[in-house]
Amino acid sequence: MAPTAATSQPIVVSGPSGSGKSTLLKRLFDAYPGKFGLSVSHTTRAPRQGEQDGREYNFTTKEKFLKLVHEGGFIEHAQFGSNLYGTSVQTVKDVAEEGRICVLDIEMEGVKSVKKTDLNPRFVFLQPPSVEILEQRLRGRGTDKEEAIQERLKQAKHEIEYAKQPGAHDKIIVNDDLETAWREFREFCVPNEG
Ligand SMILES: Nc1ncnc2c1ncn2[C@@H]1O[C@H](COP(=O)(O)OP(=O)(O)OP(=O)(O)O)[C@@H](O)[C@H]1O
């Protein structure tokens, strides 16, 4: 069954690490069960506590990852720190075939690559109120080592610069007050619900 254009257009959610993507996506999925589906990314990084293969990520080896790259299996892939991350074409197709709106949670290089495909998604960028607040949130989350935090902050500055380019995103949401950000995010993802 072919979904209608309005329902099949994927949504690309991007923003620096720690900008609140997971927080807002969790709310969205809880609020609208069955409506959206995440494309599960591939990664070569080790699972964090509580993460499940095939749920947060498809955890894989560097060798298998590179094989899929050669086969043209990724929409986008990028290296962050010493780890590879990617979104496979197949996982996006899998979501659409289930009749869900596919949500892609990807970073800047991925956003640029998706723009080269024929997926025609809508792009929303989550922006931290400032780099200082982003740093506080990353520390508060307690999942990253100092080196990783510094790497994420450096990358965040590039993402924020890129987001300033006209046409980079359809919507920029500053995640200052969480409730305000949630309202804006929900309105973007589900435009017709008052
Ligand atoms: N508006 C907000 N005010 C205060 N804290 C927030 C807000 N939004 C998110 N946070 C907190 O900031 C931290 C980072 O948020 P989250 O893990 O959702 O980021 P992320 O963009 O998914 O990061 P990653 O890309 O690394 O997975 C979390 O501890 C979260 O609870």
Tab-separated table of C-alpha atoms and ligand atoms in Angstrom:
chain	number	residue	atom	x	y	z
A	1	MET	CA	0.000	0.000	0.000
A	2	ALA	CA	1.447	3.362	-1.012
A	3	PRO	CA	1.246	5.917	1.809
A	4	THR	CA	0.095	9.407	0.839
A	5	ALA	CA	2.714	12.098	0.301
A	6	ALA	CA	1.665	13.926	3.455
A	7	THR	CA	2.151	10.932	5.697
A	8	SER	CA	5.238	9.501	4.093
A	9	GLN	CA	7.521	12.542	4.247
A	10	PRO	CA	10.272	11.666	6.716
A	11	ILE	CA	11.350	14.073	9.457
A	12	VAL	CA	15.038	14.748	10.046
A	13	VAL	CA	15.791	15.805	13.614
A	14	SER	CA	19.286	17.116	14.160
A	15	GLY	CA	21.136	19.180	16.687
A	16	PRO	CA	24.290	18.972	18.757
A	17	SER	CA	24.791	16.102	21.122
A	18	GLY	CA	23.019	17.111	24.325
A	19	SER	CA	20.584	19.507	22.608
A	20	GLY	CA	17.648	17.367	23.668
A	21	LYS	CA	16.862	15.176	20.677
A	22	SER	CA	16.358	12.009	22.720
A	23	THR	CA	14.280	13.857	25.313
A	24	LEU	CA	11.868	15.340	22.753
A	25	LEU	CA	11.710	12.251	20.594
A	26	LYS	CA	10.781	10.155	23.601
A	27	ARG	CA	7.901	12.547	24.322
A	28	LEU	CA	6.774	12.429	20.706
A	29	PHE	CA	6.775	8.652	20.577
A	30	ASP	CA	4.969	8.404	23.915
A	31	ALA	CA	2.350	10.965	22.839
A	32	TYR	CA	1.662	9.388	19.435
A	33	PRO	CA	2.181	5.646	19.695
A	34	GLY	CA	2.410	3.962	16.300
A	35	LYS	CA	2.499	7.190	14.306
A	36	PHE	CA	6.243	7.602	14.029
A	37	GLY	CA	9.127	5.207	13.619
A	38	LEU	CA	12.799	5.774	14.213
A	39	SER	CA	15.311	4.675	11.684
A	40	VAL	CA	17.754	2.793	13.837
A	41	SER	CA	21.293	3.919	13.102
A	42	HIS	CA	24.300	1.688	12.793
A	43	THR	CA	27.264	2.423	15.043
A	44	THR	CA	30.638	0.909	15.840
A	45	ARG	CA	30.656	2.396	19.344
A	46	ALA	CA	30.137	0.115	22.325
A	47	PRO	CA	26.610	-0.054	23.786
A	48	ARG	CA	25.995	2.068	26.897
A	49	GLN	CA	24.319	0.474	29.863
A	50	GLY	CA	20.687	-0.312	29.094
A	51	GLU	CA	21.046	0.051	25.327
A	52	GLN	CA	19.782	-2.824	23.197
A	53	ASP	CA	21.026	-3.902	19.789
A	54	GLY	CA	18.405	-2.967	17.180
A	55	ARG	CA	16.644	-0.512	19.525
A	56	GLU	CA	18.936	2.490	20.235
A	57	TYR	CA	21.387	1.438	17.525
A	58	ASN	CA	22.352	-1.452	15.331
A	59	PHE	CA	25.669	-2.162	17.013
A	60	THR	CA	28.185	-3.482	14.545
A	61	THR	CA	31.885	-3.939	13.892
A	62	LYS	CA	34.052	-1.613	11.862
A	63	GLU	CA	34.576	-4.350	9.258
A	64	LYS	CA	30.853	-4.977	8.748
A	65	PHE	CA	30.155	-1.249	8.738
A	66	LEU	CA	32.730	-0.586	6.001
A	67	LYS	CA	31.389	-3.491	3.939
A	68	LEU	CA	27.924	-1.899	3.963
A	69	VAL	CA	29.469	1.452	2.970
A	70	HIS	CA	31.054	-0.226	-0.070
A	71	GLU	CA	27.744	-1.823	-0.983
A	72	GLY	CA	26.124	1.635	-1.020
A	73	GLY	CA	23.846	0.659	1.862
A	74	PHE	CA	23.973	3.961	3.752
A	75	ILE	CA	22.073	7.210	3.185
A	76	GLU	CA	24.693	8.835	5.310
A	77	HIS	CA	27.564	7.856	7.485
A	78	ALA	CA	30.046	9.853	9.469
A	79	GLN	CA	32.803	9.488	11.994
A	80	PHE	CA	32.560	11.080	15.443
A	81	GLY	CA	35.590	10.620	17.602
A	82	SER	CA	36.846	7.161	16.762
A	83	ASN	CA	33.382	5.727	16.042
A	84	LEU	CA	31.411	5.341	12.834
A	85	TYR	CA	27.695	6.142	12.672
A	86	GLY	CA	25.315	5.672	9.779
A	87	THR	CA	21.724	5.433	8.643
A	88	SER	CA	21.047	2.625	6.241
A	89	VAL	CA	18.647	2.986	3.340
A	90	GLN	CA	16.966	-0.236	4.387
A	91	THR	CA	16.031	0.958	7.894
A	92	VAL	CA	14.226	4.017	6.469
A	93	LYS	CA	12.343	1.826	4.005
A	94	ASP	CA	11.430	-0.576	6.795
A	95	VAL	CA	9.767	2.237	8.783
A	96	ALA	CA	7.789	3.593	5.816
A	97	GLU	CA	6.639	0.091	4.934
A	98	GLU	CA	5.157	-0.213	8.416
A	99	GLY	CA	3.022	2.856	7.564
A	100	ARG	CA	4.863	5.140	9.969
A	101	ILE	CA	6.473	8.516	9.463
A	102	CYS	CA	10.172	7.862	9.578
A	103	VAL	CA	12.119	10.070	11.976
A	104	LEU	CA	15.825	10.345	11.351
A	105	ASP	CA	17.932	11.441	14.313
A	106	ILE	CA	21.201	12.453	12.662
A	107	GLU	CA	24.018	14.991	12.893
A	108	MET	CA	25.219	17.681	10.511
A	109	GLU	CA	27.119	15.610	7.968
A	110	GLY	CA	24.153	13.279	7.776
A	111	VAL	CA	21.815	16.205	7.175
A	112	LYS	CA	23.938	17.338	4.248
A	113	SER	CA	23.961	13.828	2.795
A	114	VAL	CA	20.215	13.334	3.159
A	115	LYS	CA	19.740	16.483	1.105
A	116	LYS	CA	21.453	14.674	-1.779
A	117	THR	CA	18.947	11.798	-1.722
A	118	ASP	CA	15.397	11.739	-3.082
A	119	LEU	CA	13.858	11.205	0.374
A	120	ASN	CA	12.519	14.773	0.504
A	121	PRO	CA	12.257	15.024	4.295
A	122	ARG	CA	11.398	17.995	6.499
A	123	PHE	CA	14.337	19.239	8.605
A	124	VAL	CA	14.112	20.406	12.232
A	125	PHE	CA	17.142	21.568	14.213
A	126	LEU	CA	17.304	21.550	18.009
A	127	GLN	CA	19.516	24.311	19.253
A	128	PRO	CA	20.836	24.656	22.810
A	129	PRO	CA	20.312	28.131	24.333
A	130	SER	CA	24.113	28.522	24.488
A	131	VAL	CA	27.256	26.428	24.336
A	132	GLU	CA	27.692	26.975	28.098
A	133	ILE	CA	24.267	25.521	28.848
A	134	LEU	CA	24.956	22.649	26.473
A	135	GLU	CA	28.119	21.879	28.432
A	136	GLN	CA	26.151	21.866	31.713
A	137	ARG	CA	23.596	19.487	30.242
A	138	LEU	CA	26.213	17.115	28.880
A	139	ARG	CA	27.901	17.027	32.297
A	140	GLY	CA	24.544	16.662	34.038
A	141	ARG	CA	23.640	13.706	31.853
A	142	GLY	CA	26.683	11.886	33.180
A	143	THR	CA	27.181	9.595	30.181
A	144	ASP	CA	30.277	11.146	28.625
A	145	LYS	CA	33.933	11.315	29.610
A	146	GLU	CA	35.673	14.694	29.663
A	147	GLU	CA	37.326	14.085	26.298
A	148	ALA	CA	33.995	13.174	24.709
A	149	ILE	CA	32.370	16.293	26.175
A	150	GLN	CA	35.063	18.515	24.657
A	151	GLU	CA	34.692	16.755	21.304
A	152	ARG	CA	30.897	17.188	21.408
A	153	LEU	CA	31.185	20.886	22.247
A	154	LYS	CA	33.563	21.453	19.353
A	155	GLN	CA	31.198	19.680	16.996
A	156	ALA	CA	28.237	21.630	18.442
A	157	LYS	CA	29.787	24.927	17.366
A	158	HIS	CA	30.013	23.661	13.766
A	159	GLU	CA	26.402	22.473	13.844
A	160	ILE	CA	25.148	25.796	15.178
A	161	GLU	CA	27.059	27.657	12.444
A	162	TYR	CA	25.663	25.384	9.749
A	163	ALA	CA	22.125	25.857	11.039
A	164	LYS	CA	22.448	29.601	10.383
A	165	GLN	CA	22.704	28.997	6.645
A	166	PRO	CA	19.472	29.823	4.861
A	167	GLY	CA	17.625	26.680	3.863
A	168	ALA	CA	19.670	24.363	6.071
A	169	HIS	CA	16.566	23.499	8.112
A	170	ASP	CA	12.833	24.093	7.830
A	171	LYS	CA	12.548	24.889	11.537
A	172	ILE	CA	14.968	25.796	14.327
A	173	ILE	CA	13.805	25.178	17.889
A	174	VAL	CA	15.820	26.644	20.753
A	175	ASN	CA	15.577	24.130	23.571
A	176	ASP	CA	15.629	26.529	26.518
A	177	ASP	CA	12.420	25.853	28.410
A	178	LEU	CA	11.572	22.204	27.761
A	179	GLU	CA	7.780	22.695	27.701
A	180	THR	CA	8.036	25.473	25.117
A	181	ALA	CA	10.414	23.403	22.992
A	182	TRP	CA	8.064	20.436	23.221
A	183	ARG	CA	5.081	22.484	22.009
A	184	GLU	CA	7.054	23.753	19.019
A	185	PHE	CA	8.424	20.315	18.255
A	186	ARG	CA	5.009	18.667	18.429
A	187	GLU	CA	3.528	21.351	16.187
A	188	PHE	CA	6.242	20.707	13.612
A	189	CYS	CA	5.829	16.941	13.678
A	190	VAL	CA	2.014	16.896	13.924
A	191	PRO	CA	1.017	20.182	12.252
A	192	ASN	CA	-2.748	19.747	12.290
A	193	GLU	CA	-3.371	19.175	15.967
A	194	GLY	CA	-4.230	22.515	17.596
B	1	LIG	N1	15.095	22.106	28.015
B	1	LIG	C1	15.925	21.422	28.814
B	1	LIG	N2	16.261	21.948	30.008
B	1	LIG	C2	17.122	21.292	30.819
B	1	LIG	N3	17.707	20.110	30.548
B	1	LIG	C3	17.423	19.531	29.369
B	1	LIG	C4	16.515	20.148	28.434
B	1	LIG	N4	16.418	19.344	27.355
B	1	LIG	C5	17.228	18.271	27.591
B	1	LIG	N5	17.814	18.383	28.806
B	1	LIG	C6	18.803	17.452	29.402
B	1	LIG	O1	20.010	17.585	28.658
B	1	LIG	C7	20.677	16.308	28.536
B	1	LIG	C8	20.908	16.013	27.066
B	1	LIG	O2	19.668	15.742	26.449
B	1	LIG	P1	19.498	14.485	25.441
B	1	LIG	O3	20.210	13.282	25.982
B	1	LIG	O4	18.056	14.403	25.112
B	1	LIG	O5	20.351	15.055	24.185
B	1	LIG	P2	20.599	14.414	22.745
B	1	LIG	O6	20.498	15.537	21.793
B	1	LIG	O7	19.703	13.257	22.555
B	1	LIG	O8	22.120	13.915	22.843
B	1	LIG	P3	22.861	12.719	21.981
B	1	LIG	O9	22.882	13.198	20.570
B	1	LIG	O10	24.250	12.681	22.589
B	1	LIG	O11	22.105	11.462	22.207
B	1	LIG	C9	19.794	15.279	29.233
B	1	LIG	O12	20.314	15.050	30.529
B	1	LIG	C10	18.420	15.969	29.274
B	1	LIG	O13	17.644	15.536	30.380
